[in-house]
PDB file of C-alpha atoms in Angstrom:
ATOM      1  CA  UNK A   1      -6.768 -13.326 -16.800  1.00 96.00           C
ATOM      2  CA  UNK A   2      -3.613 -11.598 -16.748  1.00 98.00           C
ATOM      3  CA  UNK A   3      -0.478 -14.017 -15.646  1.00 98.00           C
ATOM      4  CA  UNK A   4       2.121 -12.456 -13.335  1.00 98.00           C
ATOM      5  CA  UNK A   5       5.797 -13.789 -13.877  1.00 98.00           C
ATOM      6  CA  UNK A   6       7.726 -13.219 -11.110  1.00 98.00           C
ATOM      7  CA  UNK A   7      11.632 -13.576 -11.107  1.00 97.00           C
ATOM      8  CA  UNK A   8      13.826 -15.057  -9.943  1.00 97.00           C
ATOM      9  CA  UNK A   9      12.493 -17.651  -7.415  1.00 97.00           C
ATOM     10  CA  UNK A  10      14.790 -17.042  -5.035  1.00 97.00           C
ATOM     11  CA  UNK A  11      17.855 -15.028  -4.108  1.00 96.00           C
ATOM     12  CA  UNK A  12      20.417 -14.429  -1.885  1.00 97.00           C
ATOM     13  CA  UNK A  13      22.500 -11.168  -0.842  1.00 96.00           C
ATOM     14  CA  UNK A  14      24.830  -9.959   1.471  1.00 97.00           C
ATOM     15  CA  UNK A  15      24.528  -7.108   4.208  1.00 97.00           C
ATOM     16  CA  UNK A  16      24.549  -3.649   1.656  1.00 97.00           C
ATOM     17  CA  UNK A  17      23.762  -5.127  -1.427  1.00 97.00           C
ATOM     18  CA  UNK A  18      21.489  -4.194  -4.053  1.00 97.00           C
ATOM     19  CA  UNK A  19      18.777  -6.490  -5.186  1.00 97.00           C
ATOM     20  CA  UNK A  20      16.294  -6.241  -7.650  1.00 98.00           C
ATOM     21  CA  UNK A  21      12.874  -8.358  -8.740  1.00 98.00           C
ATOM     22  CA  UNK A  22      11.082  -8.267 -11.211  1.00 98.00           C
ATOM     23  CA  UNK A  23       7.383  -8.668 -12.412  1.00 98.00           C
ATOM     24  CA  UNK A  24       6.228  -9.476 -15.786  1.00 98.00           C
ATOM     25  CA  UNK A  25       2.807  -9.081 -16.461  1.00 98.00           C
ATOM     26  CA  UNK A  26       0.862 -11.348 -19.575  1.00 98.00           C
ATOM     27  CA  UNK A  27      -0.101  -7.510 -20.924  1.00 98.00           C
ATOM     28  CA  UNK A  28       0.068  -4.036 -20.060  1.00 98.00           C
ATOM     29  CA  UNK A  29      -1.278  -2.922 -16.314  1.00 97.00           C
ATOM     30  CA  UNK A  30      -0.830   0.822 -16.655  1.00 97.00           C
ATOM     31  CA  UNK A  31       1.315   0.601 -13.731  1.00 97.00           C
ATOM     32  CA  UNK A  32      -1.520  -0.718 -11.775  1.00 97.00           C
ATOM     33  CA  UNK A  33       1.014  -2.971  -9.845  1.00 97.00           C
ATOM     34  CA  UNK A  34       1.891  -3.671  -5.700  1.00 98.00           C
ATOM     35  CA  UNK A  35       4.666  -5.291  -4.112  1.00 98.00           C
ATOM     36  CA  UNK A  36       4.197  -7.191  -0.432  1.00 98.00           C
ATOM     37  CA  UNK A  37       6.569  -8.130   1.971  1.00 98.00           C
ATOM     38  CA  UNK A  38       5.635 -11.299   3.715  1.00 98.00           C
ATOM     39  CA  UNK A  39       8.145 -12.181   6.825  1.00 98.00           C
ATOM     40  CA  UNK A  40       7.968 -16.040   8.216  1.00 96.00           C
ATOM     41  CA  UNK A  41       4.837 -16.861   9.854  1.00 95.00           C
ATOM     42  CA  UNK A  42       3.156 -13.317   9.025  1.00 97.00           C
ATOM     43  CA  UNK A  43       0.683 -12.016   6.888  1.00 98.00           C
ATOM     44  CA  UNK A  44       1.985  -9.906   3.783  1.00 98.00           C
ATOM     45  CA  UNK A  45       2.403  -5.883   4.047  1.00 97.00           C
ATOM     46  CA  UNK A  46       1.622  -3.670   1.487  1.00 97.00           C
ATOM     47  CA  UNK A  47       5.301  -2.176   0.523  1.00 97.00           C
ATOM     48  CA  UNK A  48       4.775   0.232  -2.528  1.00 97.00           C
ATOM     49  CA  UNK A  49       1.075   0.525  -4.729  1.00 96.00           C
ATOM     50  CA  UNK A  50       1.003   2.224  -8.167  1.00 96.00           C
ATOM     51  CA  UNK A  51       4.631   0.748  -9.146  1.00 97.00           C
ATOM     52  CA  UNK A  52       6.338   3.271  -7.687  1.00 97.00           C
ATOM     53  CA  UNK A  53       4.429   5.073  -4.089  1.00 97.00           C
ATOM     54  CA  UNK A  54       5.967   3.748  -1.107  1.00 97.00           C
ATOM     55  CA  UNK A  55       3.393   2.801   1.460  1.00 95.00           C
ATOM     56  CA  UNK A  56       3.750   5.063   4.580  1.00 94.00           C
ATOM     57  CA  UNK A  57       6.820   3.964   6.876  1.00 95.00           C
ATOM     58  CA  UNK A  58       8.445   1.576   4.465  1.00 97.00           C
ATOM     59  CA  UNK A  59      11.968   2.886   4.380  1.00 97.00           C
ATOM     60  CA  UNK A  60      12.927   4.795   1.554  1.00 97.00           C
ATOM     61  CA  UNK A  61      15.672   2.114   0.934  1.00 98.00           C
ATOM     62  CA  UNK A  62      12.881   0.489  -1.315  1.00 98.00           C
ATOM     63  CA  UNK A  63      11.802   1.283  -4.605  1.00 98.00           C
ATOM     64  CA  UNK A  64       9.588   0.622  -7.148  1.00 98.00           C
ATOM     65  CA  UNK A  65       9.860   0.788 -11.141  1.00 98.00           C
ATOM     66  CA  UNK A  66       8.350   0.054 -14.523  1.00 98.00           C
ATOM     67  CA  UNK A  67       6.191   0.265 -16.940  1.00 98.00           C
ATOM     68  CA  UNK A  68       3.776  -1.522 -19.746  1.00 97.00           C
ATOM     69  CA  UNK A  69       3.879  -4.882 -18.671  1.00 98.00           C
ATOM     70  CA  UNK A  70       7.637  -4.909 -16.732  1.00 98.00           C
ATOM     71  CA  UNK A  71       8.123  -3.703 -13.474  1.00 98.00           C
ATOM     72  CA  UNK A  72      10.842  -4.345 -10.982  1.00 98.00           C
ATOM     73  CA  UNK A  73      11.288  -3.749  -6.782  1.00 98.00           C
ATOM     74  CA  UNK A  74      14.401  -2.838  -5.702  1.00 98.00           C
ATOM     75  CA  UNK A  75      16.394  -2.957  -2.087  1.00 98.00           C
ATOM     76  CA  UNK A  76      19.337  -0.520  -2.140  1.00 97.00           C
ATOM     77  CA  UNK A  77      21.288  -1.739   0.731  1.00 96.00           C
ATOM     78  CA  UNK A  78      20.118  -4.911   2.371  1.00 96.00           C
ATOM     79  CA  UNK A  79      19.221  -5.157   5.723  1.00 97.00           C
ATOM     80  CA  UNK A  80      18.513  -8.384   7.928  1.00 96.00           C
ATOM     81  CA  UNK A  81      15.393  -7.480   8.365  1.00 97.00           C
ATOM     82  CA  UNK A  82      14.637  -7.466   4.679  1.00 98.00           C
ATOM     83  CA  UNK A  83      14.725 -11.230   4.487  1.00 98.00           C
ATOM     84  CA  UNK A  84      11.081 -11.960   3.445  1.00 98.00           C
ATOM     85  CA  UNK A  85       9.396 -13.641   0.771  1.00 98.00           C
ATOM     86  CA  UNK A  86       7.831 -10.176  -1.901  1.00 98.00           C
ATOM     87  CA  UNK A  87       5.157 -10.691  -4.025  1.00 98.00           C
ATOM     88  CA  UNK A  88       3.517  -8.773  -7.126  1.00 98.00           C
ATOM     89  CA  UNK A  89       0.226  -8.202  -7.584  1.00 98.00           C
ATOM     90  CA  UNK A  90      -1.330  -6.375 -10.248  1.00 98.00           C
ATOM     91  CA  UNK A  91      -4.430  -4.295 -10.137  1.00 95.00           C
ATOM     92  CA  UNK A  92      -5.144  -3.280 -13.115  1.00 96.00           C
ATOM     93  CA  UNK A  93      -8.505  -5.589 -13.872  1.00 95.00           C
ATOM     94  CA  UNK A  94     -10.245  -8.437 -12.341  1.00 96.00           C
ATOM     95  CA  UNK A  95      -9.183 -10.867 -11.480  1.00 97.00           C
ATOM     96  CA  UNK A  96      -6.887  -9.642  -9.456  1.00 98.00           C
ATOM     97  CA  UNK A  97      -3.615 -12.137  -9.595  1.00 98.00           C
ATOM     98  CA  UNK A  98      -0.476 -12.325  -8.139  1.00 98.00           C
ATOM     99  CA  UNK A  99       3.164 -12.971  -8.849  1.00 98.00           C
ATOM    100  CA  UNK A 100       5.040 -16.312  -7.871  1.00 98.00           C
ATOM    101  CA  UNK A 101       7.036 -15.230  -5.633  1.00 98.00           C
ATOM    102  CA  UNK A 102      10.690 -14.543  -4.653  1.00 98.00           C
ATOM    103  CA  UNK A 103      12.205 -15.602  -1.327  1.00 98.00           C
ATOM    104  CA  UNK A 104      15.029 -13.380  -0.306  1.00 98.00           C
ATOM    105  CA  UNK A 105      17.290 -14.537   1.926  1.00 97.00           C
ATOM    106  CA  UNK A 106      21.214 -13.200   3.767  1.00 96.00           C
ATOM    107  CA  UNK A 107      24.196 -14.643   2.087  1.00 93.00           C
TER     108      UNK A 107
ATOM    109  CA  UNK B   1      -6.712  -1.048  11.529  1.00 96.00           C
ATOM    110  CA  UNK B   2      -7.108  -4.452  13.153  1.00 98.00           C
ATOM    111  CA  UNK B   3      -8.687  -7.020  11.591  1.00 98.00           C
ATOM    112  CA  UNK B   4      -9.196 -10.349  12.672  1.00 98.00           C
ATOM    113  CA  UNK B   5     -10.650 -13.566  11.585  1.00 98.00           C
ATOM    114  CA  UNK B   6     -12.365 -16.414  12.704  1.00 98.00           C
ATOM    115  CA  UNK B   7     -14.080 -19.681  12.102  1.00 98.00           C
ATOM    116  CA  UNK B   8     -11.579 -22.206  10.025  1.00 97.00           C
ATOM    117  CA  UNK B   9     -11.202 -25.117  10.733  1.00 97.00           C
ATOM    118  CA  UNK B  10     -11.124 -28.814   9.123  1.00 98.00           C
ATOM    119  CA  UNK B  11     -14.001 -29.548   7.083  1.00 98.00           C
ATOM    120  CA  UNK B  12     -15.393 -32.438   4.656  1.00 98.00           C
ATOM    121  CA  UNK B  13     -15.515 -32.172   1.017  1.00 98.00           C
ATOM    122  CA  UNK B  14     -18.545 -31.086  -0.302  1.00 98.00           C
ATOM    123  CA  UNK B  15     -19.336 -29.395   3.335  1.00 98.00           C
ATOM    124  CA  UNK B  16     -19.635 -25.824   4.027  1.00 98.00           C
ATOM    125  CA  UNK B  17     -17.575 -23.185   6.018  1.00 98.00           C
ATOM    126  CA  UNK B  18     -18.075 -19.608   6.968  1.00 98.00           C
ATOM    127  CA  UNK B  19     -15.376 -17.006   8.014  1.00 98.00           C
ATOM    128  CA  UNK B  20     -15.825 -13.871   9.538  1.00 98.00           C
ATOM    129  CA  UNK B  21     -13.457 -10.967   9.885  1.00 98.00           C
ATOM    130  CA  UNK B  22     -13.877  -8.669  12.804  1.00 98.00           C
ATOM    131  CA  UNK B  23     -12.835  -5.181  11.235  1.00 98.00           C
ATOM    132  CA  UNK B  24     -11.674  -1.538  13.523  1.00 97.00           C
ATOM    133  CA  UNK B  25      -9.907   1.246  13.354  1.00 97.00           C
ATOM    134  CA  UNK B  26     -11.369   2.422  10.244  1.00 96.00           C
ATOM    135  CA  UNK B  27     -14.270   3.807   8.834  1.00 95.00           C
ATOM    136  CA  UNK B  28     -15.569   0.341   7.271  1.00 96.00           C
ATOM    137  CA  UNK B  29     -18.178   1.780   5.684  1.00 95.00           C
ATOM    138  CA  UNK B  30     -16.113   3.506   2.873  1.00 94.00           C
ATOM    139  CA  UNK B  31     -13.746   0.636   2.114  1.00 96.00           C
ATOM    140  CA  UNK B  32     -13.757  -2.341  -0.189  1.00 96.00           C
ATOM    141  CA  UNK B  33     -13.033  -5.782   1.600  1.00 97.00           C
ATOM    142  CA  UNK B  34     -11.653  -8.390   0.206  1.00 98.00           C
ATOM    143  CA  UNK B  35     -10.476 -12.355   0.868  1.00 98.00           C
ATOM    144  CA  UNK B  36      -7.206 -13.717   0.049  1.00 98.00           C
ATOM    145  CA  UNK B  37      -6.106 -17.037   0.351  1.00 98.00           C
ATOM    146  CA  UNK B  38      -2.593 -18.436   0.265  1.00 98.00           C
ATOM    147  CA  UNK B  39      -0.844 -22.310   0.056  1.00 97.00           C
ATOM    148  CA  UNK B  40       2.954 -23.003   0.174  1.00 93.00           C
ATOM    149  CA  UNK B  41       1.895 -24.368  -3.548  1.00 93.00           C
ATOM    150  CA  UNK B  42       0.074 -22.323  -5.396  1.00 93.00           C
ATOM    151  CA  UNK B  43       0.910 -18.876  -3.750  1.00 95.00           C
ATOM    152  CA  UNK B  44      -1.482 -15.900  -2.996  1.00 98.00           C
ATOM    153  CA  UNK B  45      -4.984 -16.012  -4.882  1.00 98.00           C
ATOM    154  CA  UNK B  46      -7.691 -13.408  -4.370  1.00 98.00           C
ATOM    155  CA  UNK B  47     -11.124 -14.823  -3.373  1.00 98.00           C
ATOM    156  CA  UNK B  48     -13.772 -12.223  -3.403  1.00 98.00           C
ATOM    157  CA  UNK B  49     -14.172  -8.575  -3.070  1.00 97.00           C
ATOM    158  CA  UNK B  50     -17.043  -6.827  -2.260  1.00 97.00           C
ATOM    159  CA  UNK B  51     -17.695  -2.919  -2.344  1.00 96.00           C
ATOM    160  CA  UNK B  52     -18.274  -0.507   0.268  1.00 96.00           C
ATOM    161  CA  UNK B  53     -22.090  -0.453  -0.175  1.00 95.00           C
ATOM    162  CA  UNK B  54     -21.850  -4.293  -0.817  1.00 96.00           C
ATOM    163  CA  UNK B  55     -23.600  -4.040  -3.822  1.00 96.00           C
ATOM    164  CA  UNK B  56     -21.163  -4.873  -5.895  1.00 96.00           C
ATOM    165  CA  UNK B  57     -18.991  -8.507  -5.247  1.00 97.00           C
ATOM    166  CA  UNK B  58     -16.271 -10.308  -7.572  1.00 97.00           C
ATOM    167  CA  UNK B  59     -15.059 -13.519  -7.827  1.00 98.00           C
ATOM    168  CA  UNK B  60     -12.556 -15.395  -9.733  1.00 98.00           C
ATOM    169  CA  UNK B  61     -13.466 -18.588 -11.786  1.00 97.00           C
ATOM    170  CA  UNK B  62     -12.253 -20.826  -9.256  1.00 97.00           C
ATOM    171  CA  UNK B  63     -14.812 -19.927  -6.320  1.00 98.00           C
ATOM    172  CA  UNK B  64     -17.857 -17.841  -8.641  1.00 98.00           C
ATOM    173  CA  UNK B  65     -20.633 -19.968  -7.764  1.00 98.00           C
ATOM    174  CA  UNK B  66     -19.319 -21.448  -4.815  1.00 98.00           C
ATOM    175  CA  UNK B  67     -18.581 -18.807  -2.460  1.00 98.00           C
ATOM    176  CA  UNK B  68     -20.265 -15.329  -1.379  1.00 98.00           C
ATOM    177  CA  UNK B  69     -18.697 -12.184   0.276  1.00 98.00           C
ATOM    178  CA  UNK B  70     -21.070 -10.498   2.675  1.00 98.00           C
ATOM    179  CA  UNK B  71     -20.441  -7.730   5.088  1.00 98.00           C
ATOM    180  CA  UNK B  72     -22.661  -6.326   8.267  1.00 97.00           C
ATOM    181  CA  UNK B  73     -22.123  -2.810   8.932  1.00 96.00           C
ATOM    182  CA  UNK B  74     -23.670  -3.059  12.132  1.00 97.00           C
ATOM    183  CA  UNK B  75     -20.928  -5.086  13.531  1.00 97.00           C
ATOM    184  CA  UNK B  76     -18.435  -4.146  11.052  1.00 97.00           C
ATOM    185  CA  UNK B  77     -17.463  -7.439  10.310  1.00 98.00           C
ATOM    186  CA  UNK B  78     -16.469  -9.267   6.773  1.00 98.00           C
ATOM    187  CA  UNK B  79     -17.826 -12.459   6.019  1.00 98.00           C
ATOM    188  CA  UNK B  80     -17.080 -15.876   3.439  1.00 98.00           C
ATOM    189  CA  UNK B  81     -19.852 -18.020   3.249  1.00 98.00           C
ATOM    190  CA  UNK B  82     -17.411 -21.581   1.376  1.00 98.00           C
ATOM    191  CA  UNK B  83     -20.302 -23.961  -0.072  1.00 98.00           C
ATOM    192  CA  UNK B  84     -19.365 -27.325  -1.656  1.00 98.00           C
ATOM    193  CA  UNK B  85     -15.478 -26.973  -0.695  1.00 98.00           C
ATOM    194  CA  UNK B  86     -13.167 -29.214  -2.674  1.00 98.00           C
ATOM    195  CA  UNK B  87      -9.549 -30.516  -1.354  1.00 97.00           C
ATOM    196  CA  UNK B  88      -8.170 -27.885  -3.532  1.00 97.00           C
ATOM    197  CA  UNK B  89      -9.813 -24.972  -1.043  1.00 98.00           C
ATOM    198  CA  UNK B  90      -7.512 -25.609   1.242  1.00 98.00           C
ATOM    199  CA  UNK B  91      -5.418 -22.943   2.289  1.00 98.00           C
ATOM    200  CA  UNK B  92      -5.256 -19.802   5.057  1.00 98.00           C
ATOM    201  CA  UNK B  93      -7.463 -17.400   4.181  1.00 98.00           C
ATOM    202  CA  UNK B  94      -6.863 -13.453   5.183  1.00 98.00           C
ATOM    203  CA  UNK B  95      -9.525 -11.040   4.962  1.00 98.00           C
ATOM    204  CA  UNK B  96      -7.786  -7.656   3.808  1.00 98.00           C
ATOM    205  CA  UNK B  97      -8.955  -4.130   3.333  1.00 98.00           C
ATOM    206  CA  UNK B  98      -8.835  -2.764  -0.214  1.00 95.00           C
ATOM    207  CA  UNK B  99      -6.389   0.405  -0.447  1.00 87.00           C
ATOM    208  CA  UNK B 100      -7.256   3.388  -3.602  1.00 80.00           C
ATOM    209  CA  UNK B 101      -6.182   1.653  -6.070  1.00 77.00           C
ATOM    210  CA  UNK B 102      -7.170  -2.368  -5.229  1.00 86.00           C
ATOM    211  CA  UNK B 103      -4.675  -2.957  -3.840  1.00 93.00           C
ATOM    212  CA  UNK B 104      -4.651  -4.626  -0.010  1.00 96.00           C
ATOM    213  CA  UNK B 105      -3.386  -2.367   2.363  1.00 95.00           C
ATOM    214  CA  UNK B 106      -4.177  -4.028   5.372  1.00 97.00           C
ATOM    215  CA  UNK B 107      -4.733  -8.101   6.035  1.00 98.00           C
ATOM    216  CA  UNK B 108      -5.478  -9.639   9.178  1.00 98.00           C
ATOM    217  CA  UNK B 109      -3.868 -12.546  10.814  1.00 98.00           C
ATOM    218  CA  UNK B 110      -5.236 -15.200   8.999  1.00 98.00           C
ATOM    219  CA  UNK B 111      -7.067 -18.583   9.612  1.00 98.00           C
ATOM    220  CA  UNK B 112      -6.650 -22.095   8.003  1.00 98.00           C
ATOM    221  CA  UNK B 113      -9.398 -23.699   6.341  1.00 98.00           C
ATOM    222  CA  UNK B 114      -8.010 -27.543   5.605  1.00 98.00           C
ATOM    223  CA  UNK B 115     -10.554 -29.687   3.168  1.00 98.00           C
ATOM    224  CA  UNK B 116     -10.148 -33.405   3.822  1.00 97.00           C
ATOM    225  CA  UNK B 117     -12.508 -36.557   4.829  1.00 96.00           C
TER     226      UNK B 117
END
């Protein structure tokens, strides 16, 4: 099975900043990877497929990069309603398997 | 897309459970479905998948055996069909629609399955 490392755990960032997280997969995924947003109490939504497509009307202030088996989601500019829990999820061969985790929070 | 799901509920070990997942607002004869389950533990964890002829299913380790994916075109709806559930099935469970490249572009609201005597 391939293991999905996410990082870090958790974060914290002010109004405007920039954050990053990152995936590490347990070997390469061809860029077969998706990151989910996951607000309190909802299900997750599908934020960018195929490392780097954003999913239609996710704001442009998201981004995804990477390749071979390390890929990263970035914010530019953080906006309250960007406090979430995101998730990684490669889909590159069955079983399909997840990252950790990384709850995002407002200084 | 709406897709919602029913049947959880609290259920004895070694008992059985069956979800469904009412699916519309897309053609749900050309996608792949899928379950997903999730615990403040142990995260997100695909369940099954099943193609969009259902002739084809997948399963991790953890449920292969235990579990089957079925769909009913007729009333487009999803089903998971949870034989001899352990303690360690607990969790909400959210049926989701397969996007090009397996990914899960849409995912209902959930339901909680809890697994306890």
């Amino acid at each position: 099975d391939i293991q999905m490392t996410q990082s870090p755990a958790s974060l914290s960032a002010s109004l405007g900043e920039t954050v990053s997280i990152e995936c590490l997969a347990s070997e390469g995924i061809s860029n077969d990877l998706a990151w989910y947003q996951q607000k309190s109490g909802k299900s997750p939504h599908l934020l960018i497929h195929t490392t780097s497509r954003l999913q239609d009307g996710v704001p442009s202030r998201f981004s995804g990069s990477g390749s071979g088996t390390r890929y990263s989601l970035k914010i530019s500019g953080m906006q309250p309603e960007d406090e979430a829990d995101y998730f990684c999820q490669q889909s590159h061969k069955y079983p399909l398997t997840f990252g950790s985790g990384t709850k995002l929070e407002i200084k | 897309v709406q897709l919602v799901e029913s049947g959880g509920g609290l259920v004895q070990p070694g008992r059985s459970l069956k979800l469904s997942c009412a699916a519309s607002g897309f053609t749900f004869t050309d996608s792949y479905m899928a379950w997903v389950r999730q615990t403040p533990k142990k995260g997100l964890e695909w369940v099954a998948t099943i193609s969009s002829r259902g002739t084809t299913t997948y399963y991790p380790d953890s449920v292969r055996g235990r579990f089957t994916i079925s769909r009913d075109y007729a009333k487009s709806s999803l089903y998971l069909q949870m034989n001899s559930l352990k303690s360690e099935d607990t969790a909400t469970y959210y049926c989701a629609r397969h996007g090009l490249r397996i990914n899960f572009d849409y995912w209902g609201q959930g339901v909680m399955v809890t697994v306890s005597s």
